[in-house]
């Protein structure tokens, strides 16, 4: 019998139960890969290019090998020279990075080799002793320069354009002719960093007798990591084991196998099977992990006098840096998200994902949606203003509806977007505030967003699997391949398992993200875990419950279909009368007569269709989440400082499995969004990050965090587990535009470049004064 | 040298330049204390010395030998969580948890001196602790609750009763 069954925690779905690993966190007992220490463990360090673009002529490691304490050195010659990438299925030509480069380096920090030594000092000393001869090549750092004929060729792609994505629907030329108001804007967004508090860290250990390898990695997607690792190591999937422990945040940066993961394994092999740990410093984290794609977003739209959007055209250019990483999908998402939000019939935007000699741009929370959200939602506000319409009403007029098919064949089923807009507006007192606070330099701005839950952009399937094992003593083990990175996946999935099985949440233990033990799962990205892994978990719990009820029915000579387990009791469905309690049912299953192990299994693959990247058509996700966000700001005209007074966020999450966890995700997203909007900016000089530390890369801190009011809209999705949808990324998408729109409402300036720093605000204020010295709106009030 | 950590006494051989963080994590195996930057910018390495929060990544271990050091592992009273730990758990103030040991130690240091801080006082006290997940609001809620609990607690916790633990290996 399980020692303590907390009766308060039966029917846990919809309750703010504590995190399943929460006690471990608050006592410091939970283990991250950062904390892993194994006997005789070596310290690994990556050997990196000091040049942004150069040909490798020779590598001489002989001096370093002789240094006392050095146990292994690897370079490309120790590898199979197999490239990896993130979107082999749809864009095979974007598989462009070698774990260790052999002929050419393409950014400052490009990995050439690695060293394992007895301690960090020795490893660093050894790196200095490796003699590499380069032929330095001309480099290009500006995305528009890189696209020009004659620019240095970084890969073989013509004009350095790795991916062109032309998205074209309807007849935009005719629609522009029918428009009453047309405007065109250009927006620019900055490179930014993920800043997960646990840096990238891994420990690789080779079993020399069996030629198997285990990698402990701070990963958001252990199975993706295993896939790339096995490919590059030329091994079977089952000979590579990737284990994640507690993960100290990822935000997209830990979605891929990194060269360090590969290097740790090969170093361990070369050092005779000693474990090798590689930990990024904060400087490496900022300079050489992944960064947010800087984008130039050109957008032109035509609308009717009544506010109907007629046509949208434009061009998106993304600085991808040296390799493709998740670039193809990021550019696709930056263009296609708008179809979930607005009813659009005529559309033509082309996306260009461009190579430069900057560090690699990759996946980051929001996946292109933060950049496009800023551009589109700022532009929408200006369109509304152009015809004198309230921007909130303008959005309501064009918002998508439930049960509709978008022009690119996305199936929007449950859709609370309009409710999000009206509820957020009501909570923020929009009608009484919009355009009415300018005399105090205060303003209010709205922006909306939608997000997927899972993304049919990678593989032939994106299924998740779960196992629910009920032990003799009534304790329940949930095995999921999903990767909790701190967002609370293990907690939400455990709640789903407990609810479906009909037991208290306190019975559940959760084991996640070990490729040798847990079922397959593509990982934590695209806000997919609650929806996809949640459905798999629910199915596994249903299966386990059926197995228990079959035994009970057999014993009592009843029909199992007539029974159910609810709140720790086996009941008759027809009148809810109690037959026996859960523990007694378990005693029966594991009794002398029956001896039946209860092992439920579940697999779920969402009902999607792959995106056809030639037409941008496809139902990329099994359901879609929606939200509206409002910012109230005050602008100091003397200093250019923007103070955020309050934010409101109304979010259609289908059903909140854990309301506290949901609100935590929203608050965290908004904090991150405020950082990206106002100050976070990864600065470069000739391809080198110049502010690679927390002192010079400013993050949102405790001082000045505004109040956030969240409104959860439960639309009960027909496909989601208990009606739940994914969330966690959507709240980041509208924040920049909501703030930009509020700034315009406050002081009448439009900032089209992120971050909206005081100098940009002051410059815009000055420009405005020069153009309209007497007629500024606020002076009239 | 002698270190008093979490009411236990350890004898540690030092080369001399070790930081307190290195002693805690690498020599005593107390890996609850984290670091995210190694240069005093993130606050994840915060521990308490005599009720005051300090950054262990820039504290020379030799300088604090003999002083009463408390880390995240020493905050709970047996199985009973400290009110700050309990409040962080109850209010969902932890997500990935990597900053949380430092955040809890900084919070405990604040509430020990000032059980009812204003929001502004909380913001200033925790401004040196970076959290990328939560947006800080749930942490402020947890502090409000924990402060109330701490001021209600009548009996002060048992003072330091050091038990001697033989030397911990400290080969450089």
PDB file of C-alpha atoms in Angstrom, chain B residues 43-172:
ATOM      1  CA  UNK B  43      22.851  35.342  -7.859  1.00  0.00           C
ATOM      2  CA  UNK B  44      22.382  31.564  -8.302  1.00  0.00           C
ATOM      3  CA  UNK B  45      25.322  30.932  -5.938  1.00  0.00           C
ATOM      4  CA  UNK B  46      23.830  32.870  -3.006  1.00  0.00           C
ATOM      5  CA  UNK B  47      24.330  31.247   0.418  1.00  0.00           C
ATOM      6  CA  UNK B  48      23.939  32.696   3.896  1.00  0.00           C
ATOM      7  CA  UNK B  49      26.605  33.507   6.390  1.00  0.00           C
ATOM      8  CA  UNK B  50      25.111  34.262   9.758  1.00  0.00           C
ATOM      9  CA  UNK B  51      21.787  35.307   8.262  1.00  0.00           C
ATOM     10  CA  UNK B  52      23.240  37.490   5.511  1.00  0.00           C
ATOM     11  CA  UNK B  53      23.188  36.525   1.861  1.00  0.00           C
ATOM     12  CA  UNK B  54      26.542  36.387   0.082  1.00  0.00           C
ATOM     13  CA  UNK B  55      27.678  35.358  -3.393  1.00  0.00           C
ATOM     14  CA  UNK B  56      29.736  32.205  -2.968  1.00  0.00           C
ATOM     15  CA  UNK B  57      31.278  32.439  -6.455  1.00  0.00           C
ATOM     16  CA  UNK B  58      33.268  35.544  -5.529  1.00  0.00           C
ATOM     17  CA  UNK B  59      33.886  34.720  -1.879  1.00  0.00           C
ATOM     18  CA  UNK B  60      37.320  33.335  -1.096  1.00  0.00           C
ATOM     19  CA  UNK B  61      36.661  30.198   0.933  1.00  0.00           C
ATOM     20  CA  UNK B  62      39.563  30.833   3.284  1.00  0.00           C
ATOM     21  CA  UNK B  63      38.010  34.148   4.284  1.00  0.00           C
ATOM     22  CA  UNK B  64      34.849  32.531   5.637  1.00  0.00           C
ATOM     23  CA  UNK B  65      36.358  29.472   7.293  1.00  0.00           C
ATOM     24  CA  UNK B  66      34.901  29.118  10.771  1.00  0.00           C
ATOM     25  CA  UNK B  67      31.812  31.175  10.049  1.00  0.00           C
ATOM     26  CA  UNK B  68      28.290  29.710  10.183  1.00  0.00           C
ATOM     27  CA  UNK B  69      27.382  28.991   6.551  1.00  0.00           C
ATOM     28  CA  UNK B  70      23.904  27.914   5.485  1.00  0.00           C
ATOM     29  CA  UNK B  71      23.168  26.502   2.036  1.00  0.00           C
ATOM     30  CA  UNK B  72      19.892  25.411   0.464  1.00  0.00           C
ATOM     31  CA  UNK B  73      20.507  21.879   1.810  1.00  0.00           C
ATOM     32  CA  UNK B  74      20.549  23.177   5.384  1.00  0.00           C
ATOM     33  CA  UNK B  75      17.409  25.279   5.372  1.00  0.00           C
ATOM     34  CA  UNK B  76      14.773  22.637   6.052  1.00  0.00           C
ATOM     35  CA  UNK B  77      14.283  21.340   9.574  1.00  0.00           C
ATOM     36  CA  UNK B  78      14.469  17.611   8.961  1.00  0.00           C
ATOM     37  CA  UNK B  79      11.503  16.793   6.763  1.00  0.00           C
ATOM     38  CA  UNK B  80       9.804  20.104   7.501  1.00  0.00           C
ATOM     39  CA  UNK B  81      10.472  22.637   4.832  1.00  0.00           C
ATOM     40  CA  UNK B  82      11.500  26.138   5.862  1.00  0.00           C
ATOM     41  CA  UNK B  83       8.574  28.580   5.377  1.00  0.00           C
ATOM     42  CA  UNK B  84      10.359  30.153   2.404  1.00  0.00           C
ATOM     43  CA  UNK B  85      10.813  26.764   0.740  1.00  0.00           C
ATOM     44  CA  UNK B  86       7.198  25.834   1.452  1.00  0.00           C
ATOM     45  CA  UNK B  87       5.921  29.117   0.049  1.00  0.00           C
ATOM     46  CA  UNK B  88       7.999  28.772  -3.131  1.00  0.00           C
ATOM     47  CA  UNK B  89       6.459  25.322  -3.591  1.00  0.00           C
ATOM     48  CA  UNK B  90       2.888  26.387  -2.797  1.00  0.00           C
ATOM     49  CA  UNK B  91       2.916  29.542  -4.910  1.00  0.00           C
ATOM     50  CA  UNK B  92       4.489  27.978  -7.980  1.00  0.00           C
ATOM     51  CA  UNK B  93       7.472  30.298  -7.620  1.00  0.00           C
ATOM     52  CA  UNK B  94       9.857  27.755  -9.133  1.00  0.00           C
ATOM     53  CA  UNK B  95       9.860  26.603 -12.715  1.00  0.00           C
ATOM     54  CA  UNK B  96      13.146  25.159 -13.976  1.00  0.00           C
ATOM     55  CA  UNK B  97      14.510  25.653 -10.476  1.00  0.00           C
ATOM     56  CA  UNK B  98      18.106  26.404 -11.365  1.00  0.00           C
ATOM     57  CA  UNK B  99      18.039  29.908  -9.858  1.00  0.00           C
ATOM     58  CA  UNK B 100      15.834  28.831  -6.975  1.00  0.00           C
ATOM     59  CA  UNK B 101      18.455  27.805  -4.381  1.00  0.00           C
ATOM     60  CA  UNK B 102      20.048  31.244  -4.694  1.00  0.00           C
ATOM     61  CA  UNK B 103      16.666  32.927  -4.839  1.00  0.00           C
ATOM     62  CA  UNK B 104      15.474  31.145  -1.691  1.00  0.00           C
ATOM     63  CA  UNK B 105      18.665  32.004   0.200  1.00  0.00           C
ATOM     64  CA  UNK B 106      18.443  35.669  -0.804  1.00  0.00           C
ATOM     65  CA  UNK B 107      14.756  35.691   0.164  1.00  0.00           C
ATOM     66  CA  UNK B 108      15.450  34.044   3.518  1.00  0.00           C
ATOM     67  CA  UNK B 109      18.182  36.591   4.238  1.00  0.00           C
ATOM     68  CA  UNK B 110      15.736  39.402   3.477  1.00  0.00           C
ATOM     69  CA  UNK B 111      12.860  37.970   5.505  1.00  0.00           C
ATOM     70  CA  UNK B 112      15.098  37.175   8.463  1.00  0.00           C
ATOM     71  CA  UNK B 113      15.839  40.869   8.758  1.00  0.00           C
ATOM     72  CA  UNK B 114      12.514  42.179   7.512  1.00  0.00           C
ATOM     73  CA  UNK B 115       9.580  39.744   7.604  1.00  0.00           C
ATOM     74  CA  UNK B 116       7.168  42.216   5.989  1.00  0.00           C
ATOM     75  CA  UNK B 117       9.035  43.836   3.138  1.00  0.00           C
ATOM     76  CA  UNK B 118       7.229  46.122   0.742  1.00  0.00           C
ATOM     77  CA  UNK B 119       7.121  45.146  -2.910  1.00  0.00           C
ATOM     78  CA  UNK B 120       9.869  47.677  -3.571  1.00  0.00           C
ATOM     79  CA  UNK B 121      12.050  46.231  -0.824  1.00  0.00           C
ATOM     80  CA  UNK B 122      11.567  42.758  -2.293  1.00  0.00           C
ATOM     81  CA  UNK B 123      12.509  44.008  -5.751  1.00  0.00           C
ATOM     82  CA  UNK B 124      15.692  45.607  -4.475  1.00  0.00           C
ATOM     83  CA  UNK B 125      16.660  42.611  -2.352  1.00  0.00           C
ATOM     84  CA  UNK B 126      16.213  40.169  -5.245  1.00  0.00           C
ATOM     85  CA  UNK B 127      17.480  42.326  -8.093  1.00  0.00           C
ATOM     86  CA  UNK B 128      20.791  40.484  -8.027  1.00  0.00           C
ATOM     87  CA  UNK B 129      19.098  37.129  -8.609  1.00  0.00           C
ATOM     88  CA  UNK B 130      18.209  36.424 -12.222  1.00  0.00           C
ATOM     89  CA  UNK B 131      15.261  34.166 -12.991  1.00  0.00           C
ATOM     90  CA  UNK B 132      14.515  33.573 -16.670  1.00  0.00           C
ATOM     91  CA  UNK B 133      11.380  31.455 -16.184  1.00  0.00           C
ATOM     92  CA  UNK B 134       8.919  33.049 -13.802  1.00  0.00           C
ATOM     93  CA  UNK B 135       8.886  36.794 -14.336  1.00  0.00           C
ATOM     94  CA  UNK B 136       9.373  37.144 -10.535  1.00  0.00           C
ATOM     95  CA  UNK B 137       5.708  37.785  -9.687  1.00  0.00           C
ATOM     96  CA  UNK B 138       5.069  34.383  -8.118  1.00  0.00           C
ATOM     97  CA  UNK B 139       8.311  34.801  -6.171  1.00  0.00           C
ATOM     98  CA  UNK B 140       7.001  38.057  -4.666  1.00  0.00           C
ATOM     99  CA  UNK B 141       3.759  36.276  -3.718  1.00  0.00           C
ATOM    100  CA  UNK B 142       5.748  33.502  -2.058  1.00  0.00           C
ATOM    101  CA  UNK B 143       7.786  36.046  -0.082  1.00  0.00           C
ATOM    102  CA  UNK B 144       4.658  37.723   1.251  1.00  0.00           C
ATOM    103  CA  UNK B 145       3.352  34.376   2.503  1.00  0.00           C
ATOM    104  CA  UNK B 146       6.693  33.201   3.891  1.00  0.00           C
ATOM    105  CA  UNK B 147       7.260  36.477   5.740  1.00  0.00           C
ATOM    106  CA  UNK B 148       3.911  36.100   7.499  1.00  0.00           C
ATOM    107  CA  UNK B 149       4.732  32.509   8.466  1.00  0.00           C
ATOM    108  CA  UNK B 150       8.198  33.409   9.700  1.00  0.00           C
ATOM    109  CA  UNK B 151       6.974  36.183  11.949  1.00  0.00           C
ATOM    110  CA  UNK B 152       4.340  33.831  13.415  1.00  0.00           C
ATOM    111  CA  UNK B 153       6.930  31.223  14.314  1.00  0.00           C
ATOM    112  CA  UNK B 154       7.455  31.680  18.040  1.00  0.00           C
ATOM    113  CA  UNK B 155      10.298  29.339  18.909  1.00  0.00           C
ATOM    114  CA  UNK B 156      13.547  30.278  17.225  1.00  0.00           C
ATOM    115  CA  UNK B 157      15.237  27.371  15.546  1.00  0.00           C
ATOM    116  CA  UNK B 158      17.806  25.454  17.511  1.00  0.00           C
ATOM    117  CA  UNK B 159      21.071  27.238  17.321  1.00  0.00           C
ATOM    118  CA  UNK B 160      24.166  25.781  15.810  1.00  0.00           C
ATOM    119  CA  UNK B 161      25.104  22.449  17.305  1.00  0.00           C
ATOM    120  CA  UNK B 162      28.122  21.473  15.369  1.00  0.00           C
ATOM    121  CA  UNK B 163      28.940  17.871  14.931  1.00  0.00           C
ATOM    122  CA  UNK B 164      32.448  16.992  13.899  1.00  0.00           C
ATOM    123  CA  UNK B 165      32.947  15.327  10.555  1.00  0.00           C
ATOM    124  CA  UNK B 166      36.372  13.942   9.678  1.00  0.00           C
ATOM    125  CA  UNK B 167      38.441  15.568   6.993  1.00  0.00           C
ATOM    126  CA  UNK B 168      37.035  15.549   3.498  1.00  0.00           C
ATOM    127  CA  UNK B 169      39.536  14.613   0.834  1.00  0.00           C
ATOM    128  CA  UNK B 170      40.780  17.680  -0.946  1.00  0.00           C
ATOM    129  CA  UNK B 171      43.431  16.660  -3.416  1.00  0.00           C
ATOM    130  CA  UNK B 172      43.797  19.510  -5.895  1.00  0.00           C
TER     131      UNK B 172
END
